[in-house]
Coordinates of C-alpha atoms in Angstrom, one line a residue:
M254 CA 0.0 0.0 0.0
N255 CA 1.6 3.3 -1.0
R256 CA 2.0 6.4 1.2
S257 CA -0.9 8.3 -0.5
T258 CA -3.3 5.5 0.1
L259 CA -2.3 5.4 3.8
S260 CA -2.9 9.2 4.1
L261 CA -6.3 8.9 2.5
L262 CA -7.3 6.1 5.0
A263 CA -6.0 8.1 7.9
A264 CA -8.1 11.2 6.9
A265 CA -11.2 9.0 6.4
T266 CA -10.7 7.5 9.9
A267 CA -10.3 10.9 11.5
L268 CA -13.4 12.3 9.8
A269 CA -15.4 9.2 10.9
A270 CA -14.3 9.6 14.5
L271 CA -15.3 13.3 14.5
T272 CA -18.7 12.4 12.9
G273 CA -19.2 9.8 15.6
V274 CA -18.5 12.2 18.4
A275 CA -20.9 14.7 16.9
A276 CA -23.6 12.1 16.7
V277 CA -23.1 11.1 20.3
T278 CA -23.1 14.6 21.7
A279 CA -25.8 16.0 19.5
P280 CA -29.3 16.7 21.0
S281 CA -31.6 13.7 21.0
A282 CA -34.7 13.5 18.8
D283 CA -36.8 14.2 21.9
E284 CA -35.0 17.6 22.5
P285 CA -36.3 20.5 20.5
A286 CA -33.7 22.0 18.4
A287 CA -33.2 25.8 18.6
A288 CA -34.4 27.6 15.5
P289 CA -31.7 29.3 13.5
G290 CA -31.2 32.8 14.6
A291 CA -33.4 32.3 17.7
A292 CA -32.9 34.8 20.5
P293 CA -30.8 33.7 23.5
A294 CA -32.7 32.0 26.3
R295 CA -33.1 34.1 29.4
L296 CA -32.3 31.9 32.4
P297 CA -32.1 32.6 36.1
V298 CA -28.8 33.6 37.6
E299 CA -27.1 31.0 39.8
R300 CA -25.1 33.3 42.0
S301 CA -25.5 36.8 43.4
S302 CA -23.3 39.1 45.5
L303 CA -24.3 42.0 47.7
L304 CA -22.2 44.4 50.0
C305 CA -23.6 46.4 52.9
P306 CA -21.6 49.3 54.4
A307 CA -20.9 49.7 58.1
P308 CA -24.2 51.2 59.2
S309 CA -23.1 53.9 61.8
T310 CA -20.5 55.0 64.3
S311 CA -23.2 56.1 66.8
E312 CA -23.6 54.1 70.0
V313 CA -27.3 54.7 69.9
A314 CA -27.8 53.4 66.3
E315 CA -30.4 50.7 65.7
T316 CA -30.0 48.8 62.5
T317 CA -32.3 46.3 60.7
Y318 CA -31.2 44.1 57.9
T319 CA -34.0 42.7 55.7
S320 CA -33.1 40.1 53.0
Y321 CA -35.5 38.8 50.4
T322 CA -35.6 36.8 47.1
P323 CA -38.9 36.9 45.2
A324 CA -40.6 33.5 44.7
T325 CA -40.8 32.4 41.1
T326 CA -43.2 29.6 40.0
G327 CA -44.7 28.4 36.8
D328 CA -41.9 29.5 34.5
A329 CA -38.3 28.6 33.6
A330 CA -37.0 30.0 36.8
G331 CA -39.4 28.1 38.9
D332 CA -38.6 24.9 37.1
A333 CA -34.9 25.4 37.5
A334 CA -35.3 26.1 41.2
K335 CA -37.2 22.9 42.0
P336 CA -35.5 20.9 44.7
G337 CA -33.7 17.9 43.3
S338 CA -33.1 19.5 39.9
K339 CA -30.0 18.0 38.2
A340 CA -26.8 19.9 37.9
P341 CA -24.8 19.7 34.6
A342 CA -22.6 16.7 34.3
G343 CA -19.5 17.0 36.4
E344 CA -20.9 19.8 38.6
E345 CA -22.5 19.8 42.0
A346 CA -25.9 21.5 42.5
L347 CA -25.5 24.9 44.1
P348 CA -27.0 25.2 47.6
D349 CA -30.2 27.2 48.0
R350 CA -28.8 29.7 50.4
A351 CA -28.2 33.4 50.9
E352 CA -25.8 34.7 53.7
L353 CA -24.4 37.9 54.9
K354 CA -21.2 37.8 56.9
P355 CA -19.1 40.5 58.6
S356 CA -16.2 41.9 56.6
A357 CA -12.6 41.4 58.0
A358 CA -12.1 45.0 59.1
T359 CA -13.6 48.5 59.1
G360 CA -11.9 51.8 59.6
D361 CA -10.2 54.8 58.0
T362 CA -7.8 54.0 55.2
P363 CA -4.2 54.6 56.2
A364 CA -3.6 56.3 52.9
A365 CA -6.0 59.2 53.7
P366 CA -4.2 62.3 55.0
P367 CA -5.2 63.5 58.5
E368 CA -8.0 66.0 58.8
K369 CA -7.1 69.6 59.1
D370 CA -6.7 70.9 62.7
D371 CA -9.7 73.1 63.4
G372 CA -8.8 73.8 67.0
K373 CA -11.2 71.3 68.5
T374 CA -10.1 68.9 71.2
D375 CA -11.2 65.3 71.2
G376 CA -13.9 66.3 73.7
D377 CA -15.3 68.9 71.3
K378 CA -15.8 66.4 68.4
T379 CA -19.0 64.7 67.6
D380 CA -19.3 60.9 68.2
E381 CA -19.1 60.4 64.4
E382 CA -15.9 62.5 64.0
A383 CA -14.1 61.1 67.0
T384 CA -14.8 57.5 66.0
D385 CA -14.2 57.7 62.2
E386 CA -10.8 59.5 62.6
K387 CA -9.3 56.7 64.7
P388 CA -7.2 54.3 62.6
A389 CA -8.6 50.9 62.2
A390 CA -6.9 48.2 64.2
G391 CA -8.7 45.6 62.1
R392 CA -10.4 42.5 63.3
P393 CA -10.7 38.9 62.0
A394 CA -13.7 38.1 59.9
S395 CA -16.4 36.0 61.7
D396 CA -17.6 32.8 60.0
K397 CA -20.9 33.2 61.6
P398 CA -23.5 34.7 59.3
V399 CA -25.4 37.8 60.5
L400 CA -28.3 36.7 58.4
T401 CA -29.2 33.5 56.5
A402 CA -32.1 32.8 54.1
T403 CA -32.9 29.4 52.6
T404 CA -36.4 29.9 51.1
P405 CA -37.4 32.4 48.4
G406 CA -40.7 34.3 48.9
T407 CA -40.2 34.8 52.6
P408 CA -38.1 37.8 54.0
V409 CA -35.7 37.3 56.9
A410 CA -34.4 40.0 59.2
A411 CA -31.6 40.6 61.7
Q412 CA -30.8 43.4 64.1
A413 CA -27.5 45.1 65.0
D414 CA -27.2 47.9 67.6
G415 CA -24.5 50.4 68.5
A416 CA -21.3 51.5 66.7
D417 CA -19.6 48.1 66.2
A418 CA -21.8 46.7 63.5
P419 CA -19.4 45.9 60.6
A420 CA -19.8 46.1 56.9
L421 CA -21.3 42.8 55.5
I422 CA -20.3 40.7 52.5
G423 CA -23.1 38.6 51.1
A424 CA -23.6 35.8 48.6
A425 CA -26.6 33.9 47.4
S426 CA -26.8 30.7 45.3
G427 CA -29.3 28.4 43.8
K428 CA -32.9 29.5 43.9
L429 CA -32.0 32.3 46.4
A430 CA -29.8 34.1 43.8
P431 CA -32.3 35.4 41.2
G432 CA -33.5 38.9 42.4
W433 CA -31.9 38.7 45.8
T434 CA -32.0 42.0 47.6
T435 CA -31.1 43.3 51.1
Q436 CA -32.1 46.5 52.8
Q437 CA -30.1 48.1 55.6
T438 CA -32.1 50.6 57.7
T439 CA -30.6 52.5 60.6
L440 CA -32.2 54.8 63.1
V441 CA -29.9 57.2 64.9
P442 CA -32.3 59.1 67.2
A443 CA -29.8 61.7 68.5
G444 CA -26.3 63.2 67.9
G445 CA -24.6 64.9 65.0
A446 CA -25.5 62.2 62.6
R447 CA -29.1 61.6 63.7
G448 CA -31.6 60.5 61.2
L449 CA -33.1 57.5 59.4
L450 CA -30.5 56.0 57.0
G451 CA -31.5 53.5 54.4
V452 CA -29.6 51.8 51.6
A453 CA -30.1 48.8 49.4
C454 CA -26.9 46.7 49.6
T455 CA -25.1 46.9 46.3
P456 CA -23.3 44.4 44.0
P457 CA -19.6 44.9 43.5
D458 CA -18.4 46.9 40.5
T459 CA -15.5 48.9 39.2
D460 CA -17.0 52.3 38.4
F461 CA -19.3 54.6 40.4
W462 CA -20.6 58.2 40.1
F463 CA -21.8 60.2 43.1
P464 CA -23.1 63.7 42.3
G465 CA -24.6 65.4 45.4
T466 CA -21.6 65.1 47.8
S467 CA -19.7 67.9 49.6
T468 CA -16.5 68.8 51.3
A469 CA -18.1 71.8 53.1
E470 CA -17.6 72.4 56.8
N471 CA -21.2 71.6 57.6
R472 CA -20.9 68.2 55.9
R473 CA -19.2 64.9 56.8
D474 CA -19.3 62.8 53.7
Y475 CA -17.6 59.4 53.7
V476 CA -17.4 57.0 50.8
H477 CA -17.5 53.5 52.0
L478 CA -15.5 51.0 50.0
T479 CA -16.1 47.2 50.6
N480 CA -14.0 44.5 48.9
P481 CA -15.7 41.1 48.7
D482 CA -12.8 39.2 47.2
D483 CA -9.8 37.3 48.6
T484 CA -7.3 39.7 47.0
A485 CA -6.7 43.4 47.7
A486 CA -8.3 46.1 45.6
V487 CA -6.8 49.5 44.7
V488 CA -9.3 52.4 44.3
D489 CA -9.0 55.9 42.8
I490 CA -11.3 58.7 44.0
E491 CA -11.7 61.9 41.9
L492 CA -13.5 64.9 43.1
Y493 CA -15.1 67.5 40.8
G494 CA -16.5 70.9 42.1
P495 CA -18.2 73.8 40.3
E496 CA -14.8 74.9 38.9
G497 CA -13.6 71.5 37.8
A498 CA -11.4 68.8 39.3
L499 CA -10.3 69.3 42.9
K500 CA -6.6 68.8 43.6
S501 CA -6.1 65.3 45.0
Q502 CA -3.7 64.6 47.9
L503 CA -3.7 60.9 46.9
T504 CA -1.8 59.8 43.8
D505 CA -1.2 56.1 44.5
G506 CA -4.8 54.9 45.0
I507 CA -6.5 53.7 48.1
P508 CA -5.8 50.1 49.1
V509 CA -8.8 48.1 50.3
P510 CA -7.6 44.8 51.9
A511 CA -9.2 41.5 51.0
R512 CA -12.8 41.0 52.3
S513 CA -12.7 44.3 54.2
S514 CA -14.3 47.7 54.2
V515 CA -12.7 51.2 54.4
P516 CA -14.6 54.5 54.9
V517 CA -12.8 57.6 53.4
L518 CA -13.7 61.1 54.5
L519 CA -14.0 63.2 51.3
S520 CA -12.7 66.4 52.8
T521 CA -9.3 64.8 53.6
L522 CA -8.7 63.9 49.9
T523 CA -8.1 67.5 48.7
A524 CA -6.3 70.6 49.8
D525 CA -8.7 72.9 47.9
P526 CA -11.1 75.1 49.9
A527 CA -14.4 73.6 51.1
T528 CA -16.9 73.1 48.3
S529 CA -20.7 72.7 48.7
D530 CA -21.4 70.8 45.5
V531 CA -19.0 67.9 44.6
T532 CA -19.3 64.9 42.3
V533 CA -17.2 61.9 43.3
H534 CA -15.9 59.4 40.8
V535 CA -14.8 56.0 42.2
T536 CA -12.9 53.6 40.0
T537 CA -10.7 50.6 40.7
R538 CA -7.2 50.0 39.3
S539 CA -7.4 46.4 40.4
G540 CA -10.2 44.3 41.9
R541 CA -13.8 45.4 42.5
V542 CA -15.6 47.0 45.4
G543 CA -19.0 48.1 46.6
A544 CA -19.2 51.9 47.0
V545 CA -21.8 54.1 48.7
V546 CA -21.6 57.6 50.4
R547 CA -22.8 58.3 53.9
S548 CA -23.6 62.0 54.3
A549 CA -24.2 63.9 57.5
V550 CA -25.5 67.5 57.2
D551 CA -25.5 69.8 60.3
Q552 CA -29.1 70.6 61.4
L553 CA -30.5 68.3 58.6
G554 CA -29.6 64.8 59.7
S555 CA -27.9 62.1 57.6
D556 CA -28.6 59.4 55.0
W557 CA -26.9 57.2 52.4
L558 CA -26.3 58.4 48.8
P559 CA -26.1 55.5 46.3
A560 CA -24.4 55.8 43.0
S561 CA -26.2 57.4 40.0
V562 CA -27.1 55.4 37.0
D563 CA -24.4 55.4 34.3
P564 CA -24.0 58.7 32.4
S565 CA -26.9 59.3 30.0
P566 CA -28.4 62.3 28.0
S567 CA -31.8 61.7 29.7
L568 CA -32.3 60.9 33.4
V569 CA -35.2 60.2 35.7
L570 CA -35.0 60.9 39.5
P571 CA -38.2 59.4 41.0
G572 CA -39.7 59.5 44.5
I573 CA -39.8 63.2 45.4
P574 CA -42.2 63.4 48.4
A575 CA -45.2 65.7 48.2
D576 CA -44.2 67.5 51.4
A577 CA -40.6 68.2 50.4
T578 CA -39.6 71.6 51.7
S579 CA -36.3 71.8 49.7
V580 CA -35.1 70.0 46.6
Q581 CA -31.6 70.6 45.3
L582 CA -30.4 69.2 42.0
M583 CA -26.7 68.3 41.4
A584 CA -25.5 67.2 37.9
Y585 CA -22.1 66.5 36.3
A586 CA -21.0 66.1 32.7
P587 CA -18.1 63.6 32.4
G588 CA -17.5 64.0 28.7
E589 CA -15.8 66.8 26.7
E590 CA -19.1 68.6 25.8
D591 CA -21.2 70.9 27.9
A592 CA -24.8 69.8 28.6
E593 CA -27.9 71.9 28.4
L594 CA -30.7 70.1 30.2
K595 CA -34.4 70.8 30.3
I596 CA -35.9 70.4 33.8
Q597 CA -39.4 68.9 34.1
L598 CA -41.5 67.5 36.9
A599 CA -43.7 64.4 36.3
G600 CA -46.6 64.9 38.8
S601 CA -49.9 63.3 39.4
T602 CA -51.7 65.0 36.5
G603 CA -48.9 65.3 33.9
T604 CA -45.5 66.7 33.1
I605 CA -44.8 70.4 33.8
T606 CA -41.8 72.7 33.5
P607 CA -41.3 74.2 37.0
A608 CA -41.5 78.0 37.2
V609 CA -38.5 78.2 39.5
Q610 CA -36.1 76.9 36.8
Q611 CA -36.6 75.6 33.4
T612 CA -33.1 74.5 32.4
I613 CA -29.7 73.8 33.8
R614 CA -26.3 74.2 32.1
V615 CA -23.7 71.7 33.1
K616 CA -20.2 72.5 31.9
S617 CA -17.8 69.7 30.9
G618 CA -15.9 68.4 33.9
M619 CA -17.8 70.6 36.4
T620 CA -20.6 70.1 38.9
A621 CA -23.7 72.3 38.5
S622 CA -26.5 72.7 41.0
A623 CA -30.0 74.2 41.1
D624 CA -32.1 75.0 44.1
L625 CA -35.6 74.0 43.1
K626 CA -37.6 75.9 45.7
G627 CA -41.3 75.0 45.8
L628 CA -40.8 72.4 43.2
T629 CA -43.6 69.9 44.2
S630 CA -46.3 72.4 45.4
G631 CA -47.7 69.6 47.5
E632 CA -47.6 67.0 44.7
A633 CA -45.4 64.0 44.7
G634 CA -43.3 63.6 41.5
A635 CA -40.2 62.7 39.6
L636 CA -37.6 65.0 38.1
L637 CA -37.0 64.5 34.4
L638 CA -33.8 65.7 32.8
T639 CA -33.7 65.7 29.0
P640 CA -31.5 67.5 26.4
A641 CA -32.7 71.1 25.8
Q642 CA -31.7 70.5 22.1
A643 CA -32.1 67.1 20.6
S644 CA -29.0 67.6 18.5
R645 CA -26.8 68.0 21.7
A646 CA -27.4 64.9 23.7
T647 CA -24.5 65.0 26.2
P648 CA -24.4 62.2 28.9
V649 CA -24.6 63.4 32.5
V650 CA -25.1 62.0 36.0
A651 CA -27.3 63.6 38.6
A652 CA -28.8 63.3 42.1
L653 CA -31.2 65.2 44.4
R654 CA -30.9 66.3 48.0
V655 CA -34.4 66.4 49.5
V656 CA -35.4 67.9 52.8
R657 CA -38.7 67.4 54.8
G658 CA -39.7 69.3 57.9
S659 CA -38.7 72.8 59.1
G660 CA -36.5 74.5 61.6
E661 CA -34.8 72.0 64.0
K662 CA -37.2 69.3 62.9
Q663 CA -35.7 68.9 59.4
E664 CA -34.4 65.6 57.9
V665 CA -32.5 64.9 54.6
A666 CA -32.5 62.1 52.1
F667 CA -30.9 61.6 48.6
I668 CA -32.3 60.4 45.3
P669 CA -29.8 59.4 42.6
A670 CA -30.8 59.2 38.9
T671 CA -32.0 55.6 38.3
G672 CA -32.9 53.2 35.6
P673 CA -36.3 51.6 35.1
V674 CA -37.7 48.7 37.0
G675 CA -37.6 46.6 33.8
E676 CA -39.2 43.2 34.3
R677 CA -39.0 43.2 38.1
A678 CA -37.6 45.1 41.0
T679 CA -37.8 44.6 44.7
V680 CA -37.3 46.8 47.8
A681 CA -37.2 45.2 51.3
D682 CA -38.0 46.4 54.8
N683 CA -41.4 48.0 54.4
R684 CA -43.5 48.7 57.5
A685 CA -47.2 48.5 58.1
K686 CA -47.3 52.3 58.2
G687 CA -44.9 54.8 56.7
S688 CA -44.2 53.4 53.3
T689 CA -45.0 55.3 50.1
L690 CA -44.4 53.8 46.6
S691 CA -43.9 56.2 43.7
L692 CA -44.3 54.9 40.1
T693 CA -43.4 57.2 37.2
A694 CA -44.0 56.6 33.5
P695 CA -42.0 59.3 31.7
G696 CA -43.0 58.2 28.2
K697 CA -45.8 55.7 27.6
A698 CA -48.5 54.6 30.0
A699 CA -47.9 51.4 31.9
E700 CA -49.6 48.7 33.9
V701 CA -47.7 47.6 37.0
R702 CA -48.2 44.8 39.4
V703 CA -47.1 45.3 43.0
T704 CA -46.8 42.3 45.3
A705 CA -46.3 42.5 49.0
S706 CA -44.5 39.5 50.5
P707 CA -45.3 37.9 53.8
G708 CA -43.7 39.6 56.8
T709 CA -40.5 38.5 58.5
G710 CA -42.7 37.2 61.3
G711 CA -45.7 36.1 59.3
G712 CA -48.5 37.3 57.1
T713 CA -50.3 36.6 53.8
P714 CA -49.0 38.0 50.6
A715 CA -51.1 40.7 48.8
T716 CA -51.1 41.9 45.2
K717 CA -52.4 45.0 43.5
T718 CA -52.3 46.2 39.9
Y719 CA -51.8 49.9 39.1
T720 CA -52.1 51.9 35.9
V721 CA -49.7 54.8 35.5
K722 CA -50.7 57.4 32.9
A723 CA -48.1 58.6 30.5
G724 CA -45.9 61.5 31.8
T725 CA -47.2 61.1 35.4
T726 CA -46.2 59.9 38.8
L727 CA -48.5 57.7 40.9
A728 CA -47.7 57.9 44.6
V729 CA -49.6 55.2 46.6
A730 CA -49.6 53.5 50.0
P731 CA -48.6 50.0 48.8
P732 CA -50.5 46.8 49.6
V733 CA -49.8 45.4 53.1
P734 CA -49.9 41.6 53.8
A735 CA -52.9 40.5 55.9
G736 CA -51.8 39.6 59.4
L737 CA -48.5 41.3 59.0
K738 CA -45.8 40.7 61.6
G739 CA -42.4 42.4 61.1
G740 CA -41.2 44.0 57.9
Y741 CA -42.0 42.9 54.4
A742 CA -40.8 43.3 50.8
L743 CA -42.5 44.9 47.8
T744 CA -41.9 43.6 44.3
V745 CA -42.8 45.7 41.3
E746 CA -43.3 44.1 37.8
T747 CA -44.0 46.0 34.5
L748 CA -46.9 44.1 32.9
S749 CA -47.3 46.4 29.8
G750 CA -46.2 49.8 28.4
G751 CA -43.5 51.7 30.2
P752 CA -40.7 52.1 31.0
V753 CA -41.5 52.7 34.7
H754 CA -39.2 54.2 37.3
A755 CA -39.9 53.7 41.0
A756 CA -38.9 54.7 44.5
R757 CA -40.0 53.8 48.0
M758 CA -40.1 56.4 50.8
L759 CA -40.0 55.0 54.4
A760 CA -41.0 57.6 56.9
L761 CA -40.5 56.9 60.6
P762 CA -41.1 60.1 62.6
E763 CA -39.0 60.4 65.8
D764 CA -39.5 63.0 68.5
G765 CA -41.3 65.3 66.1
I766 CA -38.6 65.0 63.4
A767 CA -39.9 63.9 60.0
M768 CA -37.3 61.2 59.7
F769 CA -37.3 59.4 56.3
T770 CA -35.3 57.7 53.7
I771 CA -35.8 57.0 50.0
Q772 CA -34.7 54.0 48.0
T773 CA -34.9 53.8 44.2
L774 CA -35.9 50.5 42.5
T775 CA -34.0 49.1 39.6
D776 CA -34.3 45.9 37.5
D777 CA -33.1 43.0 39.7
R778 CA -31.3 41.3 36.8
A779 CA -32.6 37.9 37.9
R780 CA -32.1 36.5 34.5
V781 CA -29.2 36.5 32.0
A782 CA -29.2 35.8 28.3
V783 CA -27.7 32.4 27.5
P784 CA -27.0 31.9 23.7
N785 CA -28.1 28.7 22.1
A786 CA -25.2 26.4 21.0
E787 CA -25.0 23.3 18.9
Q788 CA -22.5 21.2 17.0
D789 CA -21.8 22.2 13.4
L790 CA -19.6 20.0 11.2
A791 CA -19.4 22.8 8.7
V792 CA -16.4 24.1 10.7
L793 CA -14.4 21.1 9.4
E794 CA -14.8 22.3 5.8
H795 CA -12.1 24.2 4.0

């Protein structure tokens, strides 16, 4: 047999082997084949991560954590979540579990320069200043979870009191992962940082924008950085005021050790004079972190400021309460072009242009602000920012500082620009009284379903459907579970029309002070697109 005949036989044998493998691994006749060009399947996520900042440095702080995963039945997610479902070959099934554990350490970053000497003694400082300026000695991470959930559809809660409550690092897997959310609510009844502070624990990321911060003397704004991973992260923080970038005293980045949390006082990061309106940009050189700003304002209380949605030419800031006594807008244009934005309020009857100010000009690389006095006129609403000229659509980020009450009884909260609720969004820790849900449809009308979960101590779920007219905001007292015990979660689903933007205000008056906090709702990203894949022998052709 000559060499060419042997080569031909070898090639035929190899092709037969490849064809045999393809036949063995191809889908069976019982399995429906995906149509050519079919859209990727949307399947439930298998893992979720959340990071909660250290809640307070006040000894009188009372913190509640409420964790919840919406129940999903009768669809692909429900089928995938059935107990006993098989994992892919060679893989173990993920446990149905969600846990929040303490971070390894909390404290000031050693890279931050010391605060300027203002002549105060340690005895003159507030509890917050005295505690946060002490370098962190660090402490080992505890393996004991602060909170554990094993069943979707039922919220669980945990309490933490005092100044020692650490930042938390959370992970959910199996049927607890899709749509998992955790709310951290802290009541500080007295002191320089008194107020009701609420924040939805955030997933880790590498890029955050915080318009609405300040380095002014009457503000104590800290950005909390939490690293969930087993390797250190390095973070850069840039500050932008009304005149542009503030001079930074840090050039090498801020180290955030593995599985730890670091609060950084913004006023220590720059030698420039105090500035009332500042935009903070947090990015990572390596690793990923959770980032959120805790702001305390003299005479106005304190609250958390979450990151704004990614820069966009048009923004929606939902959830402005009807009885707001002050609304201040802060915006920043990160690109090379200036932005001219039209200001509108989507109220209960339609969208109007407020008489106090119709537009705002945001110069490139600078923070702009507008004091929108009398904006609501007793009507709950959402602020809409759109390009004043359609031909000049410059991306911006924005946030609102909202005040309720008057005199010494004032309280502050923050509303960042946020994306729509999409298919589904959830907010936890609602109470029998004091919750207000705001639903805004800036474009088309929408039909929305709102589901109240059981309470952390019991209760029967309740559901109600709302119609939100185009260009309006619908502010309602949400449904409450029958026989409610404890706190509960609200899940908002867009049934038709939209998009819909939403926010929840939780009001818990204390000693005559109108204490409140506002959380925006965004798509819970419970599903991810998984493209269809199949064997194709055409790849063997030349």
